Short mmCIF file of C-alpha atoms in Angstrom, two decimals:
data_model
loop_
_atom_site.label_atom_id
_atom_site.label_comp_id
_atom_site.label_asym_id
_atom_site.label_seq_id
_atom_site.Cartn_x
_atom_site.Cartn_y
_atom_site.Cartn_z
CA MET A 1 268.86 110.76 139.28
CA GLY A 2 267.82 112.55 142.45
CA SER A 3 264.59 111.83 144.30
CA TYR A 4 262.72 114.75 142.72
CA ALA A 5 263.82 113.75 139.21
CA ASN A 6 262.60 110.22 139.90
CA HIS A 7 259.35 111.63 141.28
CA ILE A 8 258.67 113.67 138.15
CA SER A 9 259.45 110.66 135.98
CA THR A 10 256.92 108.63 137.99
CA VAL A 11 254.26 111.35 137.83
CA GLN A 12 254.67 111.68 134.06
CA SER A 13 254.39 107.90 133.64
CA ARG A 14 251.24 107.85 135.77
CA PHE A 15 249.67 110.66 133.78
CA ASP A 16 250.66 109.00 130.48
CA GLU A 17 248.95 105.81 131.60
CA ALA A 18 245.87 107.63 132.87
CA LEU A 19 245.51 109.79 129.76
CA GLN A 20 245.83 106.81 127.44
CA ALA A 21 243.33 104.79 129.48
CA THR A 22 240.74 107.57 129.41
CA GLY A 23 241.18 108.85 125.85
CA PHE A 24 242.72 112.28 126.39
CA ASP A 25 245.79 113.70 124.67
CA SER A 26 246.71 116.17 127.37
CA VAL A 27 245.78 117.71 130.69
CA LEU A 28 245.56 121.30 131.92
CA ILE A 29 245.84 121.63 135.69
CA TYR A 30 244.81 124.87 137.36
CA SER A 31 246.47 125.80 140.65
CA GLY A 32 243.27 127.49 141.76
CA GLN A 33 242.54 130.93 143.14
CA SER A 34 241.06 132.43 146.27
CA GLN A 35 237.33 132.93 146.39
CA ILE A 36 235.84 136.16 147.66
CA ALA A 37 233.69 136.05 150.78
CA PHE A 38 230.00 136.67 150.21
CA LEU A 39 229.07 140.37 150.10
CA ASP A 40 232.69 141.31 150.72
CA ASP A 41 235.90 142.03 148.84
CA ASN A 42 238.24 139.98 151.02
CA PRO A 43 239.28 136.51 149.82
CA TYR A 44 239.39 133.29 151.76
CA PRO A 45 242.89 131.81 152.28
CA PHE A 46 244.25 130.18 149.12
CA ARG A 47 244.54 126.39 148.95
CA VAL A 48 246.39 125.00 145.96
CA ASN A 49 244.93 122.21 143.82
CA PRO A 50 246.60 119.00 145.09
CA LEU A 51 247.14 117.77 141.52
CA PHE A 52 249.10 120.96 140.81
CA LYS A 53 251.48 120.49 143.74
CA TYR A 54 251.81 116.80 142.82
CA TRP A 55 254.08 118.01 139.99
CA LEU A 56 256.05 120.76 141.70
CA PRO A 57 256.52 122.21 145.20
CA VAL A 58 254.83 125.52 144.42
CA THR A 59 251.92 126.08 146.79
CA GLU A 60 251.44 129.87 146.79
CA SER A 61 250.96 130.70 143.12
CA PRO A 62 247.25 131.17 142.37
CA LYS A 63 246.02 131.49 138.77
CA SER A 64 248.85 129.30 137.48
CA PHE A 65 248.65 126.26 135.19
CA ILE A 66 250.47 123.10 134.21
CA PHE A 67 249.91 121.88 130.66
CA TYR A 68 251.06 118.34 130.03
CA LYS A 69 250.78 116.49 126.72
CA ALA A 70 251.51 112.78 126.99
CA GLY A 71 255.17 112.04 126.40
CA CYS A 72 256.19 115.71 126.25
CA LYS A 73 257.89 118.10 128.64
CA PRO A 74 255.34 119.76 130.93
CA VAL A 75 254.84 123.49 130.63
CA VAL A 76 254.27 125.57 133.76
CA TYR A 77 252.49 128.90 133.36
CA LEU A 78 253.20 130.84 136.55
CA TYR A 79 250.93 133.82 136.93
CA LYS A 80 252.64 137.03 137.97
CA ALA A 81 250.19 139.90 137.91
CA LYS A 82 251.12 143.47 137.14
CA ASP A 83 249.71 144.62 140.44
CA PHE A 84 250.90 147.35 142.81
CA TRP A 85 248.43 146.25 145.51
CA HIS A 86 250.09 142.95 146.39
CA ALA A 87 253.55 141.49 146.75
CA PRO A 88 254.72 139.86 143.51
CA VAL A 89 255.02 136.09 143.23
CA ASN A 90 258.56 135.05 144.02
CA ILE A 91 259.88 132.58 141.44
CA ALA A 92 263.14 131.48 142.97
CA PRO A 93 265.49 129.10 141.11
CA ALA A 94 264.59 125.52 142.02
CA GLU A 95 265.22 121.98 140.85
CA TRP A 96 261.73 121.57 139.38
CA GLN A 97 262.59 124.16 136.72
CA ASP A 98 265.13 121.71 135.24
CA HIS A 99 262.31 119.31 134.39
CA MET A 100 259.66 121.72 133.09
CA GLU A 101 259.37 124.58 130.69
CA LEU A 102 258.58 127.72 132.69
CA LYS A 103 256.54 130.53 131.22
CA VAL A 104 255.64 133.58 133.30
CA VAL A 105 252.33 135.19 132.36
CA ASP A 106 250.41 138.23 133.57
CA ASN A 107 247.16 137.47 131.76
CA LEU A 108 245.29 134.17 131.61
CA ALA A 109 244.44 134.82 127.97
CA GLN A 110 248.12 134.17 127.25
CA VAL A 111 247.64 130.58 128.42
CA ARG A 112 244.59 130.10 126.21
CA SER A 113 246.45 131.50 123.21
CA ASP A 114 249.58 129.45 123.85
CA VAL A 115 247.80 126.10 124.22
CA GLY A 116 245.54 126.85 121.25
CA ASP A 117 243.55 124.09 119.57
CA GLU A 118 245.05 121.48 121.92
CA LEU A 119 242.42 122.51 124.47
CA THR A 120 239.63 120.67 122.66
CA LYS A 121 241.42 117.35 123.36
CA THR A 122 242.50 118.33 126.85
CA ALA A 123 241.13 117.29 130.24
CA TYR A 124 240.87 120.25 132.58
CA LEU A 125 241.55 119.52 136.26
CA GLY A 126 240.56 122.18 138.75
CA GLU A 127 237.90 124.67 139.74
CA GLN A 128 236.50 126.78 136.94
CA PHE A 129 236.57 130.55 137.09
CA GLU A 130 236.40 133.21 134.42
CA PRO A 131 237.74 133.11 131.75
CA MET A 132 238.17 129.29 131.69
CA THR A 133 234.40 128.75 131.45
CA SER A 134 234.53 129.98 127.83
CA TRP A 135 237.67 128.11 126.75
CA GLN A 136 235.92 125.18 125.01
CA LEU A 137 237.79 122.59 127.05
CA GLY A 138 237.65 118.94 126.09
CA GLN A 139 236.18 117.88 129.42
CA VAL A 140 236.18 119.34 132.93
CA ASN A 141 237.31 117.09 135.79
CA PRO A 142 236.52 113.78 134.07
CA LYS A 143 235.83 111.21 136.78
CA ALA A 144 237.56 108.36 134.96
CA LEU A 145 240.82 110.30 134.73
CA ILE A 146 240.66 111.52 138.32
CA ASP A 147 239.92 108.01 139.63
CA HIS A 148 242.92 106.66 137.73
CA LEU A 149 245.24 109.33 139.17
CA HIS A 150 243.84 108.98 142.68
CA TYR A 151 244.33 105.23 142.68
CA GLN A 152 247.98 105.65 141.67
CA ARG A 153 248.67 108.28 144.33
CA SER A 154 248.42 105.77 147.17
CA GLU A 155 251.99 104.61 146.44
CA LYS A 156 254.36 107.38 147.45
CA THR A 157 257.63 108.16 145.70
CA GLU A 158 260.83 108.62 147.68
CA TRP A 159 260.61 112.38 147.16
CA GLU A 160 257.11 112.37 148.64
CA LEU A 161 258.35 110.35 151.60
CA GLU A 162 261.13 112.88 152.20
CA ASN A 163 258.57 115.68 152.30
CA LEU A 164 256.29 113.73 154.63
CA ARG A 165 259.19 113.11 157.01
CA LYS A 166 260.07 116.81 157.05
CA ALA A 167 256.44 117.78 157.64
CA ASN A 168 256.36 115.40 160.62
CA ASP A 169 259.63 116.84 161.92
CA LEU A 170 258.03 120.29 161.97
CA ALA A 171 254.79 119.08 163.55
CA ALA A 172 256.60 117.10 166.25
CA GLN A 173 258.61 120.19 167.18
CA ALA A 174 255.40 122.20 167.48
CA HIS A 175 253.66 119.43 169.43
CA VAL A 176 256.39 119.49 172.07
CA ALA A 177 255.96 123.26 172.45
CA ALA A 178 252.19 122.81 172.81
CA ARG A 179 252.64 120.04 175.39
CA ASP A 180 254.94 122.26 177.44
CA ALA A 181 252.42 125.11 177.26
CA PHE A 182 249.72 122.79 178.58
CA TYR A 183 251.82 121.74 181.55
CA ALA A 184 252.53 125.43 182.21
CA GLY A 185 248.78 126.06 182.58
CA ALA A 186 248.09 127.82 179.28
CA SER A 187 244.66 128.34 177.75
CA GLU A 188 243.66 126.67 174.50
CA ILE A 189 244.36 129.78 172.43
CA GLU A 190 247.72 130.22 174.15
CA ILE A 191 248.62 126.61 173.37
CA GLN A 192 247.70 127.21 169.73
CA HIS A 193 249.95 130.28 169.67
CA ALA A 194 252.79 128.24 171.17
CA TYR A 195 252.30 125.58 168.49
CA LEU A 196 252.48 128.02 165.60
CA SER A 197 255.32 130.02 167.10
CA ALA A 198 257.50 126.93 167.53
CA ILE A 199 257.66 126.48 163.74
CA ASN A 200 257.10 130.11 162.72
CA PHE A 201 253.86 129.34 160.87
CA ARG A 202 250.83 131.48 160.16
CA GLU A 203 247.54 129.78 161.02
CA GLN A 204 246.63 129.46 157.32
CA GLU A 205 249.89 127.59 156.67
CA VAL A 206 248.95 124.46 158.62
CA PRO A 207 247.05 121.75 156.70
CA TYR A 208 243.90 121.88 158.87
CA ASN A 209 242.52 123.70 161.90
CA SER A 210 244.40 122.44 164.93
CA ILE A 211 242.37 120.62 167.55
CA ILE A 212 243.49 122.07 170.89
CA ALA A 213 241.17 120.53 173.47
CA LEU A 214 241.36 120.77 177.25
CA ASN A 215 239.32 118.60 179.60
CA GLU A 216 235.86 117.57 178.32
CA HIS A 217 236.54 119.30 174.99
CA SER A 218 238.65 116.24 174.10
CA ALA A 219 235.40 114.35 173.46
CA ILE A 220 234.52 116.71 170.58
CA LEU A 221 236.24 115.01 167.66
CA HIS A 222 236.92 118.13 165.57
CA TYR A 223 237.00 120.71 168.36
CA ASP A 224 238.61 123.97 167.17
CA VAL A 225 236.95 126.74 169.19
CA TYR A 226 239.92 127.61 171.49
CA ASP A 227 238.84 129.06 174.84
CA ARG A 228 240.64 132.32 175.58
CA SER A 229 240.90 131.67 179.32
CA ALA A 230 242.48 128.68 180.98
CA PRO A 231 240.08 126.46 182.95
CA SER A 232 240.24 126.55 186.73
CA GLU A 233 241.68 123.04 186.54
CA SER A 234 243.39 121.53 183.52
CA ARG A 235 242.89 117.77 183.73
CA SER A 236 243.59 116.60 180.20
CA PHE A 237 244.89 117.83 176.86
CA LEU A 238 244.25 116.37 173.41
CA ILE A 239 246.07 117.96 170.47
CA ASP A 240 245.49 116.96 166.86
CA ALA A 241 247.63 119.25 164.72
CA GLY A 242 249.89 119.11 161.70
CA ALA A 243 252.28 120.94 159.42
CA LEU A 244 253.05 121.29 155.73
CA TYR A 245 256.32 120.87 153.86
CA ASN A 246 256.41 121.37 150.08
CA GLY A 247 252.66 120.82 150.13
CA TYR A 248 252.81 117.48 151.99
CA CYS A 249 250.95 117.01 155.25
CA ALA A 250 251.67 115.86 158.77
CA ASP A 251 248.71 114.87 160.95
CA ILE A 252 249.60 113.99 164.55
CA THR A 253 247.51 113.48 167.68
CA ARG A 254 248.73 113.17 171.25
CA THR A 255 246.88 113.13 174.58
CA TYR A 256 248.29 114.15 177.97
CA ALA A 257 247.15 113.86 181.57
CA ALA A 258 247.85 116.74 183.93
CA GLN A 259 248.56 114.23 186.69
CA LYS A 260 251.32 111.77 185.78
CA SER A 261 249.66 108.96 187.72
CA GLY A 262 246.17 107.66 188.30
CA PHE A 263 243.21 106.44 186.28
CA TYR A 264 243.38 108.84 183.31
CA GLN A 265 247.15 108.64 182.87
CA GLU A 266 246.85 104.84 182.87
CA LEU A 267 244.12 105.05 180.22
CA VAL A 268 246.34 107.23 178.01
CA GLU A 269 249.18 104.72 178.41
CA ALA A 270 246.86 101.82 177.54
CA MET A 271 245.66 103.52 174.37
CA ASP A 272 249.22 104.40 173.38
CA LYS A 273 250.27 100.77 173.88
CA ALA A 274 247.32 99.54 171.81
CA GLU A 275 248.09 102.01 169.01
CA GLN A 276 251.67 100.78 168.81
CA ALA A 277 250.51 97.16 168.89
CA ILE A 278 248.23 97.63 165.91
CA ILE A 279 251.08 99.30 164.02
CA GLU A 280 253.26 96.26 164.69
CA ALA A 281 250.59 94.12 163.01
CA ILE A 282 250.77 96.04 159.72
CA ARG A 283 252.18 94.01 156.84
CA PRO A 284 251.69 94.09 153.06
CA GLY A 285 248.58 92.15 152.11
CA VAL A 286 246.71 92.84 155.36
CA SER A 287 243.26 94.36 155.00
CA TYR A 288 243.06 97.85 156.51
CA TYR A 289 239.44 97.08 157.40
CA ASP A 290 240.62 94.05 159.40
CA LEU A 291 243.09 96.28 161.25
CA HIS A 292 240.24 98.63 162.09
CA VAL A 293 238.10 95.77 163.45
CA ARG A 294 241.06 94.41 165.42
CA MET A 295 241.49 97.85 166.95
CA HIS A 296 237.84 97.82 168.02
CA HIS A 297 238.44 94.53 169.83
CA MET A 298 241.46 96.09 171.56
CA VAL A 299 239.36 99.09 172.59
CA ALA A 300 236.73 96.68 173.93
CA THR A 301 239.40 95.05 176.08
CA ILE A 302 240.52 98.43 177.41
CA LEU A 303 236.92 99.39 178.20
CA VAL A 304 236.48 96.22 180.23
CA ASP A 305 239.90 96.41 181.90
CA PHE A 306 239.14 99.95 183.08
CA GLY A 307 235.74 99.00 184.41
CA PHE A 308 233.49 100.74 181.90
CA PHE A 309 231.53 97.53 181.28
CA LYS A 310 230.27 94.58 183.31
CA ILE A 311 230.48 92.10 180.42
CA SER A 312 233.30 90.52 178.40
CA PRO A 313 235.27 92.35 175.67
CA GLU A 314 233.79 90.00 173.07
CA GLU A 315 230.28 90.97 174.12
CA VAL A 316 231.17 94.66 174.17
CA TYR A 317 232.17 94.48 170.51
CA GLU A 318 229.43 92.13 169.31
CA ARG A 319 226.69 94.28 170.86
CA GLY A 320 228.03 97.34 169.01
CA TYR A 321 229.06 99.24 172.11
CA THR A 322 232.58 100.10 170.95
CA ASN A 323 231.17 102.36 168.23
CA ALA A 324 229.85 104.71 170.92
CA PHE A 325 233.35 105.13 172.36
CA PHE A 326 235.41 104.82 169.15
CA PRO A 327 233.10 106.26 166.46
CA HIS A 328 235.62 107.27 163.80
CA GLY A 329 237.88 105.24 161.53
CA LEU A 330 241.28 103.85 162.44
CA GLY A 331 242.93 106.23 159.99
CA HIS A 332 243.30 107.39 156.40
CA TYR A 333 245.81 107.89 153.62
CA ILE A 334 247.94 111.00 154.00
CA GLY A 335 250.12 112.87 151.52
CA LEU A 336 249.26 115.88 149.38
CA GLN A 337 246.02 116.03 151.36
CA VAL A 338 245.40 115.30 155.02
CA HIS A 339 242.68 112.84 154.10
CA ASP A 340 244.46 111.68 150.98
CA VAL A 341 242.53 110.14 148.13
CA GLY A 342 241.91 106.64 146.84
CA GLY A 343 240.95 104.89 150.06
CA PHE A 344 237.79 103.36 148.57
CA LEU A 345 239.14 102.52 145.11
CA LYS A 346 239.59 98.88 144.15
CA SER A 347 241.30 99.69 140.85
CA ALA A 348 242.45 102.50 138.60
CA GLN A 349 239.25 101.99 136.60
CA GLY A 350 237.19 103.47 139.44
CA ASP A 351 235.68 100.31 140.95
CA ALA A 352 235.00 101.16 144.58
CA TYR A 353 234.42 99.44 147.90
CA GLU A 354 231.10 100.12 149.59
CA ARG A 355 231.21 101.77 153.00
CA ASP A 356 230.65 99.29 155.80
CA GLY A 357 227.39 99.62 157.74
CA ARG A 358 229.01 98.85 161.09
CA HIS A 359 231.95 101.19 160.53
CA PRO A 360 230.66 103.91 158.15
CA PHE A 361 233.30 106.52 158.97
CA LEU A 362 236.32 104.41 158.00
CA ARG A 363 238.07 106.27 155.16
CA LEU A 364 240.31 103.43 153.94
CA LEU A 365 239.16 99.98 152.80
CA ARG A 366 242.03 98.87 150.54
CA ASN A 367 244.61 96.26 151.39
CA VAL A 368 247.94 97.40 152.77
CA GLU A 369 250.68 97.64 150.12
CA PRO A 370 254.34 98.79 150.15
CA GLY A 371 254.72 102.50 149.50
CA GLN A 372 251.47 103.50 151.16
CA VAL A 373 251.44 106.10 153.92
CA PHE A 374 248.46 106.26 156.25
CA THR A 375 247.56 107.26 159.77
CA ILE A 376 246.73 105.03 162.71
CA GLU A 377 244.57 106.96 165.19
CA PRO A 378 242.45 104.96 167.64
CA GLY A 379 240.35 106.87 170.13
CA LEU A 380 238.22 106.36 173.21
CA TYR A 381 235.83 109.11 174.33
CA VAL A 382 232.73 109.88 176.37
CA VAL A 383 230.39 111.27 173.71
CA ASP A 384 227.04 111.75 175.40
CA GLN A 385 225.16 112.01 172.11
CA LEU A 386 226.33 108.50 171.18
CA LEU A 387 225.57 107.09 174.63
CA GLU A 388 221.97 108.31 174.72
CA GLU A 389 220.57 105.21 173.01
CA PHE A 390 222.09 103.02 175.74
CA ASP A 391 220.76 105.04 178.66
CA GLY A 392 219.92 102.69 181.53
CA ASN A 393 221.63 99.67 179.93
CA ASP A 394 223.01 97.53 182.76
CA ASP A 395 225.94 96.30 180.64
CA PHE A 396 227.48 99.74 181.17
CA ASN A 397 229.18 100.90 184.37
CA TRP A 398 227.74 104.41 184.28
CA ALA A 399 229.55 105.53 187.42
CA ARG A 400 232.91 104.70 185.85
CA ILE A 401 231.94 106.43 182.61
CA ALA A 402 231.06 109.52 184.65
CA GLU A 403 234.62 109.50 186.01
CA LEU A 404 236.03 109.82 182.49
CA ARG A 405 233.59 112.48 181.30
CA PRO A 406 235.51 115.49 182.78
CA TYR A 407 238.61 114.33 180.84
CA GLY A 408 236.80 113.95 177.51
CA GLY A 409 238.75 111.14 175.93
CA VAL A 410 242.00 109.90 174.44
CA ARG A 411 243.35 109.75 170.88
CA ILE A 412 246.85 108.81 169.66
CA GLU A 413 247.84 109.23 166.00
CA ASP A 414 250.94 108.42 163.98
CA SER A 415 251.65 108.35 160.23
CA VAL A 416 253.28 105.15 159.02
CA HIS A 417 254.99 104.21 155.76
CA VAL A 418 254.52 100.62 154.67
CA THR A 419 257.71 98.82 153.64
CA ASN A 420 258.17 95.35 152.17
CA ASP A 421 258.37 93.75 155.61
CA GLY A 422 256.70 96.14 158.03
CA VAL A 423 256.41 99.87 158.63
CA GLU A 424 258.42 103.00 159.17
CA ASN A 425 256.75 105.07 161.87
CA ILE A 426 257.37 108.53 160.44
CA THR A 427 255.79 110.31 163.40
CA ARG A 428 257.60 108.47 166.20
CA ASP A 429 260.90 108.96 164.36
CA ALA A 430 260.18 112.70 164.21
CA PHE A 431 259.45 112.89 167.95
CA ALA A 432 262.66 111.01 168.68
CA LYS A 433 264.57 113.91 167.14
CA VAL A 434 263.06 116.56 169.42
CA SER A 435 262.06 114.81 172.63
CA LYS A 436 262.13 111.47 174.40
CA PHE A 437 258.57 110.23 174.40
#
């Protein structure tokens, strides 16, 4: 069997297990549909239900359904409207059609009629629109079923890994184009255009708004404003941007110094070295939380080595200072979603880890296991809002911190696949294909 056939077999087995555990006979998954902007007649960009694209690589077919009854062949209802206003849905021959029964419909009532009385014993997964609100569904988005499916999704199939590698290949290609645009003196919006052009993407086709941050903008963690004019001096460039392939996400961050030597370039190199060191420490059975804490200790060492503090690295961490410079988590699961699901689940039954008070923004608390794919993305920034509570504290070297402020900060991010004895760095492998980093 090919990788997709194996993937479908795994997905069916996972759904069979989840349905049996939660008392449902079947599941109806809605692909979703675009919502209309308030007081307008234009829709927002369509984003497919991740549980729909879990089954098949169809990401641009709103108002479609998958009906799956445990142990049976799934039925795909692809919606193809009789509509002269819009381009018709293109249903090209594809491998997924060998594993599912395909029915093309032009009216959602056809789905309701076809599934019939089965709906009363069916779990519905998706947003509800008319006419589904009157369909007398068994249960809408039951938490127990969703928790079970989300827990299982942390282990990726080989087909999913292939798609993640291809998504990273695309993103790495675009990252190189963006880097070159930065060194050529481009503005933030021009860098964004270079990124999209390199892979021939529309802006709505990337998995999240690209972060294209020059100079002090690098300290804004989710900066996506894009200045139209280049600054008088470009000192630094942080790019956090991804790509999609068959619905699977790449999420990559790189930071560059305009000057290839000096304080900021050395800081970028130190963070890159630390990021790779923490990746080398990843093994099955290791706690992701422990990796996060270890990264904080490494950031504390960098802060002291670069003169930001007058005390030891141990004291920097113990006094809580690293949180002001590295406020976000070390990373997160990635797959069908950028921030993929299940990071807090202890079991398929929905038992969950509590968020840690010291590190509340960490999105992943489970132990590392083979088959998982997650990001590693340490950062170090001058965020004035977070430094306010320490104003006047003599442990800090405020003059040195002021030197970093015009550069914003540094973040490096790779996606890694956990194997039985280590990791595959999907992102670094992708960059190796397009550029020598």
